[in-house]
Amino acid sequence: MVHFADSLTFSGRKVVAAWASLPFPAFPGSSLPDALSAHQQDVPWELLSSWREQKVSCCFAQSVVLRGVCRERPSSSPGQQQPWAPLHCETPEQLLLHYLHTHFPGAFSTAHVLQQPCHTQPPFPQFFSPLLTTQGFLQDKALGLPSAGPNKAVQSIPVLAALQAWPGLCQLLSGLCQDLRARNVRRCGSFFAAGVEQDDFQEALEELRTLSQCYKTGSGVGESEDEADSD
C-alpha cells in the first residue's frame, strides 16, 4: 500500500485518502454506462475516515476500482447513447476513466473494472439494508425482484473503491497538527520514556505542518489557516 500510495503522490505529498461505495448503488442488470450515468452529479462514495467529509470537486491524482457491475458496452436502454459516453470508449476502463475525468478534469487517474463482485458470505458482517437483493443490487420494484429480506444474507455486492490525493487533506493534516500541539506531552512520561526526544517531536510536528501545505491549491479548496502558526 505504501508503494501504491507513492505512485499517486508528487510535489512533496505523501498521503492519500480512501473512499468507498459499499455497495455501489446499481439496479440488477444495469450495464456499466447505465450505472455510471445514474451518478452524474456526484460520485457515490464515502470517505473512510472519522474526519468530517467535504464535497470533492477536484483532486491531484486517484486510482479507482469498480467491480461487480456488468461490463457490456451497450446500454440497457436500446438505441440510446449516453451523452457523456463517447464512442471512442471501447473498453470498460476507458469508460470509467472518461467518467472520472468529467468529475475531476486535469487529475491523473487510473481505472480498473472487474466483473467479479465482492463476496459477502459469512463471516462477512451483514449490515446491509433489507432493500438490497442477495447480489447487493437496489431492489427494482418494477421488475418485482425480491430483496434480501431479514432472513436472506447478501451474498455479494458491487463495490467502488478509490485512493485519492485531494486538497481536503490539507485541513485533515492541519487539524491533526493542531491537536498534537495542544497536548502537553511533557505530562506523558511514558511517551518520552519510549525513546522519543522533545526536539524530535517538535521536528515531526513541523514536518506534518509542512506536509499539509503541499495540499493547498490556488482555488481555495482545502485551504485553511493553520492556527498553529500563531502559537
GROMACS .gro file of N, CA, C and O in nm, residues 53-141:
model
  356
   53GLU      N    1  -1.643   1.489   0.629
   53GLU     CA    2  -1.627   1.483   0.484
   53GLU      C    3  -1.668   1.612   0.418
   53GLU      O    4  -1.763   1.677   0.459
   54GLN      N    5  -1.598   1.650   0.314
   54GLN     CA    6  -1.635   1.762   0.232
   54GLN      C    7  -1.663   1.713   0.091
   54GLN      O    8  -1.616   1.607   0.051
   55LYS      N    9  -1.740   1.789   0.017
   55LYS     CA   10  -1.764   1.753  -0.122
   55LYS      C   11  -1.635   1.767  -0.201
   55LYS      O   12  -1.565   1.867  -0.192
   56VAL      N   13  -1.602   1.665  -0.276
   56VAL     CA   14  -1.478   1.664  -0.353
   56VAL      C   15  -1.506   1.718  -0.493
   56VAL      O   16  -1.580   1.660  -0.570
   57SER      N   17  -1.447   1.832  -0.524
   57SER     CA   18  -1.466   1.893  -0.655
   57SER      C   19  -1.341   1.886  -0.740
   57SER      O   20  -1.347   1.914  -0.860
   58CYS      N   21  -1.228   1.852  -0.680
   58CYS     CA   22  -1.105   1.840  -0.756
   58CYS      C   23  -1.009   1.749  -0.681
   58CYS      O   24  -1.026   1.725  -0.561
   59CYS      N   25  -0.911   1.697  -0.751
   59CYS     CA   26  -0.809   1.616  -0.687
   59CYS      C   27  -0.684   1.621  -0.772
   59CYS      O   28  -0.686   1.666  -0.886
   60PHE      N   29  -0.573   1.575  -0.714
   60PHE     CA   30  -0.446   1.575  -0.785
   60PHE      C   31  -0.424   1.444  -0.861
   60PHE      O   32  -0.379   1.444  -0.975
   61ALA      N   33  -0.455   1.333  -0.795
   61ALA     CA   34  -0.436   1.201  -0.856
   61ALA      C   35  -0.527   1.103  -0.784
   61ALA      O   36  -0.562   1.121  -0.667
   62GLN      N   37  -0.564   0.996  -0.856
   62GLN     CA   38  -0.654   0.898  -0.797
   62GLN      C   39  -0.643   0.765  -0.871
   62GLN      O   40  -0.605   0.760  -0.988
   63SER      N   41  -0.674   0.659  -0.799
   63SER     CA   42  -0.685   0.526  -0.858
   63SER      C   43  -0.818   0.467  -0.813
   63SER      O   44  -0.846   0.461  -0.693
   64VAL      N   45  -0.900   0.425  -0.909
   64VAL     CA   46  -1.038   0.384  -0.881
   64VAL      C   47  -1.060   0.243  -0.935
   64VAL      O   48  -1.018   0.211  -1.047
   65VAL      N   49  -1.127   0.161  -0.856
   65VAL     CA   50  -1.163   0.026  -0.897
   65VAL      C   51  -1.314   0.008  -0.880
   65VAL      O   52  -1.369   0.039  -0.773
   66LEU      N   53  -1.379  -0.039  -0.985
   66LEU     CA   54  -1.522  -0.070  -0.980
   66LEU      C   55  -1.538  -0.218  -1.015
   66LEU      O   56  -1.488  -0.263  -1.119
   67ARG      N   57  -1.607  -0.290  -0.930
   67ARG     CA   58  -1.624  -0.433  -0.955
   67ARG      C   59  -1.769  -0.476  -0.929
   67ARG      O   60  -1.839  -0.415  -0.847
   68GLY      N   61  -1.812  -0.577  -1.004
   68GLY     CA   62  -1.944  -0.633  -0.981
   68GLY      C   63  -2.054  -0.573  -1.065
   68GLY      O   64  -2.171  -0.608  -1.047
   69VAL      N   65  -2.020  -0.482  -1.160
   69VAL     CA   66  -2.120  -0.422  -1.249
   69VAL      C   67  -2.096  -0.477  -1.389
   69VAL      O   68  -1.982  -0.491  -1.433
   70CYS      N   69  -2.204  -0.509  -1.460
   70CYS     CA   70  -2.195  -0.567  -1.594
   70CYS      C   71  -2.107  -0.479  -1.683
   70CYS      O   72  -2.130  -0.359  -1.694
   71ARG      N   73  -2.008  -0.538  -1.747
   71ARG     CA   74  -1.910  -0.463  -1.825
   71ARG      C   75  -1.956  -0.433  -1.968
   71ARG      O   76  -1.890  -0.357  -2.038
   72GLU      N   77  -2.064  -0.494  -2.013
   72GLU     CA   78  -2.102  -0.479  -2.154
   72GLU      C   79  -2.118  -0.334  -2.193
   72GLU      O   80  -2.172  -0.253  -2.118
   73ARG      N   81  -2.072  -0.303  -2.313
   73ARG     CA   82  -2.074  -0.166  -2.363
   73ARG      C   83  -2.215  -0.116  -2.395
   73ARG      O   84  -2.248  -0.003  -2.362
   74PRO      N   85  -2.305  -0.195  -2.457
   74PRO     CA   86  -2.437  -0.143  -2.491
   74PRO      C   87  -2.517  -0.107  -2.367
   74PRO      O   88  -2.509  -0.174  -2.264
   75SER      N   89  -2.594   0.000  -2.375
   75SER     CA   90  -2.679   0.041  -2.265
   75SER      C   91  -2.799  -0.051  -2.256
   75SER      O   92  -2.841  -0.112  -2.352
   76SER      N   93  -2.857  -0.060  -2.135
   76SER     CA   94  -2.976  -0.142  -2.118
   76SER      C   95  -3.097  -0.078  -2.181
   76SER      O   96  -3.204  -0.137  -2.187
   77SER      N   97  -3.083   0.047  -2.227
   77SER     CA   98  -3.190   0.115  -2.299
   77SER      C   99  -3.156   0.111  -2.447
   77SER      O  100  -3.075   0.192  -2.494
   78PRO      N  101  -3.211   0.017  -2.524
   78PRO     CA  102  -3.172   0.000  -2.664
   78PRO      C  103  -3.190   0.128  -2.744
   78PRO      O  104  -3.290   0.200  -2.731
   79GLY      N  105  -3.089   0.157  -2.826
   79GLY     CA  106  -3.098   0.271  -2.916
   79GLY      C  107  -3.063   0.404  -2.853
   79GLY      O  108  -3.062   0.507  -2.920
   80GLN      N  109  -3.033   0.406  -2.723
   80GLN     CA  110  -2.999   0.530  -2.655
   80GLN      C  111  -2.852   0.533  -2.620
   80GLN      O  112  -2.799   0.438  -2.562
   81GLN      N  113  -2.784   0.641  -2.656
   81GLN     CA  114  -2.642   0.657  -2.626
   81GLN      C  115  -2.627   0.760  -2.516
   81GLN      O  116  -2.684   0.869  -2.523
   82GLN      N  117  -2.555   0.723  -2.410
   82GLN     CA  118  -2.535   0.817  -2.302
   82GLN      C  119  -2.454   0.935  -2.354
   82GLN      O  120  -2.350   0.918  -2.417
   83PRO      N  121  -2.500   1.060  -2.332
   83PRO     CA  122  -2.432   1.177  -2.388
   83PRO      C  123  -2.290   1.195  -2.339
   83PRO      O  124  -2.208   1.255  -2.405
   84TRP      N  125  -2.258   1.142  -2.220
   84TRP     CA  126  -2.124   1.160  -2.165
   84TRP      C  127  -2.033   1.044  -2.201
   84TRP      O  128  -1.915   1.045  -2.164
   85ALA      N  129  -2.084   0.941  -2.268
   85ALA     CA  130  -2.005   0.823  -2.302
   85ALA      C  131  -1.977   0.820  -2.451
   85ALA      O  132  -2.053   0.763  -2.529
   86PRO      N  133  -1.869   0.882  -2.496
   86PRO     CA  134  -1.839   0.888  -2.639
   86PRO      C  135  -1.806   0.752  -2.697
   86PRO      O  136  -1.771   0.658  -2.625
   87LEU      N  137  -1.817   0.742  -2.827
   87LEU     CA  138  -1.796   0.615  -2.896
   87LEU      C  139  -1.653   0.566  -2.886
   87LEU      O  140  -1.627   0.447  -2.904
   88HIS      N  141  -1.558   0.656  -2.860
   88HIS     CA  142  -1.418   0.612  -2.855
   88HIS      C  143  -1.386   0.532  -2.730
   88HIS      O  144  -1.277   0.477  -2.718
   89CYS      N  145  -1.479   0.526  -2.633
   89CYS     CA  146  -1.457   0.446  -2.513
   89CYS      C  147  -1.489   0.300  -2.547
   89CYS      O  148  -1.603   0.255  -2.536
   90GLU      N  149  -1.387   0.228  -2.589
   90GLU     CA  150  -1.407   0.091  -2.636
   90GLU      C  151  -1.397  -0.012  -2.524
   90GLU      O  152  -1.443  -0.125  -2.541
   91THR      N  153  -1.338   0.023  -2.412
   91THR     CA  154  -1.323  -0.071  -2.302
   91THR      C  155  -1.390  -0.016  -2.177
   91THR      O  156  -1.410   0.106  -2.165
   92PRO      N  157  -1.426  -0.102  -2.082
   92PRO     CA  158  -1.484  -0.054  -1.956
   92PRO      C  159  -1.392   0.043  -1.883
   92PRO      O  160  -1.439   0.141  -1.821
   93GLU      N  161  -1.260   0.017  -1.886
   93GLU     CA  162  -1.166   0.107  -1.820
   93GLU      C  163  -1.168   0.246  -1.882
   93GLU      O  164  -1.162   0.347  -1.811
   94GLN      N  165  -1.177   0.254  -2.016
   94GLN     CA  166  -1.184   0.384  -2.082
   94GLN      C  167  -1.311   0.457  -2.043
   94GLN      O  168  -1.312   0.580  -2.027
   95LEU      N  169  -1.421   0.383  -2.031
   95LEU     CA  170  -1.548   0.445  -1.993
   95LEU      C  171  -1.543   0.500  -1.851
   95LEU      O  172  -1.588   0.612  -1.824
   96LEU      N  173  -1.484   0.423  -1.759
   96LEU     CA  174  -1.471   0.470  -1.621
   96LEU      C  175  -1.376   0.589  -1.613
   96LEU      O  176  -1.401   0.684  -1.538
   97LEU      N  177  -1.268   0.586  -1.691
   97LEU     CA  178  -1.176   0.700  -1.694
   97LEU      C  179  -1.245   0.825  -1.744
   97LEU      O  180  -1.225   0.935  -1.691
   98HIS      N  181  -1.326   0.811  -1.849
   98HIS     CA  182  -1.399   0.927  -1.901
   98HIS      C  183  -1.494   0.982  -1.794
   98HIS      O  184  -1.507   1.105  -1.779
   99TYR      N  185  -1.559   0.893  -1.720
   99TYR     CA  186  -1.647   0.935  -1.611
   99TYR      C  187  -1.570   1.012  -1.505
   99TYR      O  188  -1.614   1.117  -1.457
  100LEU      N  189  -1.452   0.962  -1.469
  100LEU     CA  190  -1.369   1.029  -1.368
  100LEU      C  191  -1.321   1.165  -1.417
  100LEU      O  192  -1.317   1.262  -1.341
  101HIS      N  193  -1.285   1.173  -1.545
  101HIS     CA  194  -1.235   1.300  -1.599
  101HIS      C  195  -1.344   1.406  -1.606
  101HIS      O  196  -1.314   1.526  -1.599
  102THR      N  197  -1.470   1.364  -1.620
  102THR     CA  198  -1.578   1.462  -1.619
  102THR      C  199  -1.596   1.523  -1.480
  102THR      O  200  -1.638   1.638  -1.467
  103HIS      N  201  -1.565   1.446  -1.376
  103HIS     CA  202  -1.577   1.495  -1.238
  103HIS      C  203  -1.449   1.563  -1.190
  103HIS      O  204  -1.455   1.657  -1.110
  104PHE      N  205  -1.334   1.515  -1.237
  104PHE     CA  206  -1.205   1.567  -1.192
  104PHE      C  207  -1.116   1.597  -1.312
  104PHE      O  208  -1.018   1.526  -1.337
  105PRO      N  209  -1.152   1.700  -1.389
  105PRO     CA  210  -1.071   1.731  -1.508
  105PRO      C  211  -0.928   1.771  -1.470
  105PRO      O  212  -0.906   1.844  -1.374
  106GLY      N  213  -0.833   1.718  -1.543
  106GLY     CA  214  -0.694   1.751  -1.520
  106GLY      C  215  -0.624   1.664  -1.420
  106GLY      O  216  -0.502   1.672  -1.405
  107ALA      N  217  -0.698   1.579  -1.348
  107ALA     CA  218  -0.636   1.493  -1.248
  107ALA      C  219  -0.574   1.370  -1.315
  107ALA      O  220  -0.624   1.321  -1.416
  108PHE      N  221  -0.465   1.321  -1.257
  108PHE     CA  222  -0.407   1.196  -1.302
  108PHE      C  223  -0.492   1.083  -1.246
  108PHE      O  224  -0.509   1.071  -1.125
  109SER      N  225  -0.548   0.999  -1.334
  109SER     CA  226  -0.641   0.895  -1.291
  109SER      C  227  -0.606   0.761  -1.354
  109SER      O  228  -0.567   0.754  -1.470
  110THR      N  229  -0.621   0.657  -1.275
  110THR     CA  230  -0.616   0.520  -1.327
  110THR      C  231  -0.746   0.452  -1.289
  110THR      O  232  -0.807   0.483  -1.186
  111ALA      N  233  -0.791   0.358  -1.374
  111ALA     CA  234  -0.920   0.294  -1.351
  111ALA      C  235  -0.911   0.145  -1.384
  111ALA      O  236  -0.842   0.105  -1.478
  112HIS      N  237  -0.980   0.065  -1.305
  112HIS     CA  238  -0.988  -0.079  -1.327
  112HIS      C  239  -1.133  -0.121  -1.307
  112HIS      O  240  -1.198  -0.079  -1.211
  113VAL      N  241  -1.182  -0.204  -1.398
  113VAL     CA  242  -1.319  -0.256  -1.390
  113VAL      C  243  -1.312  -0.408  -1.387
  113VAL      O  244  -1.258  -0.469  -1.480
  114LEU      N  245  -1.366  -0.466  -1.282
  114LEU     CA  246  -1.364  -0.611  -1.265
  114LEU      C  247  -1.506  -0.665  -1.268
  114LEU      O  248  -1.597  -0.606  -1.209
  115GLN      N  249  -1.525  -0.776  -1.336
  115GLN     CA  250  -1.657  -0.837  -1.346
  115GLN      C  251  -1.700  -0.899  -1.214
  115GLN      O  252  -1.817  -0.893  -1.177
  116GLN      N  253  -1.606  -0.959  -1.142
  116GLN     CA  254  -1.639  -1.031  -1.020
  116GLN      C  255  -1.676  -0.936  -0.908
  116GLN      O  256  -1.603  -0.840  -0.879
  117PRO      N  257  -1.788  -0.958  -0.840
  117PRO     CA  258  -1.827  -0.871  -0.728
  117PRO      C  259  -1.747  -0.907  -0.603
  117PRO      O  260  -1.665  -1.000  -0.602
  118CYS      N  261  -1.772  -0.834  -0.497
  118CYS     CA  262  -1.711  -0.863  -0.366
  118CYS      C  263  -1.803  -0.959  -0.292
  118CYS      O  264  -1.920  -0.927  -0.267
  119HIS      N  265  -1.752  -1.075  -0.258
  119HIS     CA  266  -1.835  -1.176  -0.191
  119HIS      C  267  -1.850  -1.142  -0.043
  119HIS      O  268  -1.755  -1.102   0.025
  120THR      N  269  -1.972  -1.160   0.006
  120THR     CA  270  -2.004  -1.119   0.144
  120THR      C  271  -2.071  -1.231   0.223
  120THR      O  272  -2.154  -1.204   0.310
  121GLN      N  273  -2.037  -1.355   0.192
  121GLN     CA  274  -2.091  -1.464   0.271
  121GLN      C  275  -2.031  -1.461   0.411
  121GLN      O  276  -1.927  -1.400   0.433
  122PRO      N  277  -2.095  -1.527   0.509
  122PRO     CA  278  -2.041  -1.531   0.644
  122PRO      C  279  -1.897  -1.581   0.643
  122PRO      O  280  -1.862  -1.664   0.560
  123PRO      N  281  -1.811  -1.522   0.728
  123PRO     CA  282  -1.843  -1.434   0.843
  123PRO      C  283  -1.849  -1.285   0.811
  123PRO      O  284  -1.835  -1.203   0.902
  124PHE      N  285  -1.865  -1.246   0.682
  124PHE     CA  286  -1.876  -1.105   0.650
  124PHE      C  287  -1.998  -1.048   0.723
  124PHE      O  288  -2.107  -1.105   0.719
  125PRO      N  289  -1.984  -0.934   0.793
  125PRO     CA  290  -2.097  -0.879   0.869
  125PRO      C  291  -2.212  -0.838   0.778
  125PRO      O  292  -2.191  -0.772   0.677
  126GLN      N  293  -2.330  -0.874   0.816
  126GLN     CA  294  -2.449  -0.843   0.737
  126GLN      C  295  -2.512  -0.713   0.788
  126GLN      O  296  -2.612  -0.714   0.860
  127PHE      N  297  -2.449  -0.600   0.751
  127PHE     CA  298  -2.501  -0.470   0.793
  127PHE      C  299  -2.576  -0.400   0.680
  127PHE      O  300  -2.597  -0.280   0.684
  128PHE      N  301  -2.618  -0.475   0.580
  128PHE     CA  302  -2.679  -0.417   0.462
  128PHE      C  303  -2.828  -0.393   0.481
  128PHE      O  304  -2.894  -0.457   0.563
  129SER      N  305  -2.880  -0.301   0.402
  129SER     CA  306  -3.022  -0.269   0.406
  129SER      C  307  -3.102  -0.387   0.352
  129SER      O  308  -3.061  -0.454   0.257
  130PRO      N  309  -3.220  -0.414   0.410
  130PRO     CA  310  -3.306  -0.521   0.358
  130PRO      C  311  -3.362  -0.490   0.221
  130PRO      O  312  -3.424  -0.576   0.159
  131LEU      N  313  -3.341  -0.366   0.174
  131LEU     CA  314  -3.390  -0.328   0.041
  131LEU      C  315  -3.299  -0.380  -0.070
  131LEU      O  316  -3.333  -0.368  -0.188
  132LEU      N  317  -3.183  -0.437  -0.035
  132LEU     CA  318  -3.092  -0.491  -0.135
  132LEU      C  319  -3.131  -0.634  -0.172
  132LEU      O  320  -3.186  -0.708  -0.090
  133THR      N  321  -3.100  -0.672  -0.296
  133THR     CA  322  -3.116  -0.811  -0.336
  133THR      C  323  -3.001  -0.892  -0.278
  133THR      O  324  -2.906  -0.837  -0.222
  134THR      N  325  -3.005  -1.022  -0.293
  134THR     CA  326  -2.899  -1.107  -0.241
  134THR      C  327  -2.767  -1.083  -0.313
  134THR      O  328  -2.661  -1.119  -0.262
  135GLN      N  329  -2.771  -1.021  -0.431
  135GLN     CA  330  -2.650  -0.985  -0.504
  135GLN      C  331  -2.607  -0.842  -0.479
  135GLN      O  332  -2.518  -0.790  -0.546
  136GLY      N  333  -2.670  -0.775  -0.383
  136GLY     CA  334  -2.629  -0.642  -0.343
  136GLY      C  335  -2.677  -0.529  -0.432
  136GLY      O  336  -2.627  -0.417  -0.420
  137PHE      N  337  -2.773  -0.555  -0.518
  137PHE     CA  338  -2.826  -0.450  -0.605
  137PHE      C  339  -2.951  -0.388  -0.543
  137PHE      O  340  -3.019  -0.450  -0.460
  138LEU      N  341  -2.981  -0.266  -0.586
  138LEU     CA  342  -3.101  -0.199  -0.539
  138LEU      C  343  -3.224  -0.274  -0.589
  138LEU      O  344  -3.229  -0.319  -0.703
  139GLN      N  345  -3.322  -0.288  -0.505
  139GLN     CA  346  -3.443  -0.360  -0.543
  139GLN      C  347  -3.517  -0.285  -0.651
  139GLN      O  348  -3.547  -0.166  -0.638
  140ASP      N  349  -3.545  -0.354  -0.759
  140ASP     CA  350  -3.620  -0.296  -0.870
  140ASP      C  351  -3.765  -0.340  -0.857
  140ASP      O  352  -3.804  -0.449  -0.897
  141LYS      N  353  -3.848  -0.252  -0.798
  141LYS     CA  354  -3.987  -0.287  -0.773
  141LYS      C  355  -4.064  -0.310  -0.902
  141LYS      O  356  -4.160  -0.387  -0.906
   0.00000   0.00000   0.00000
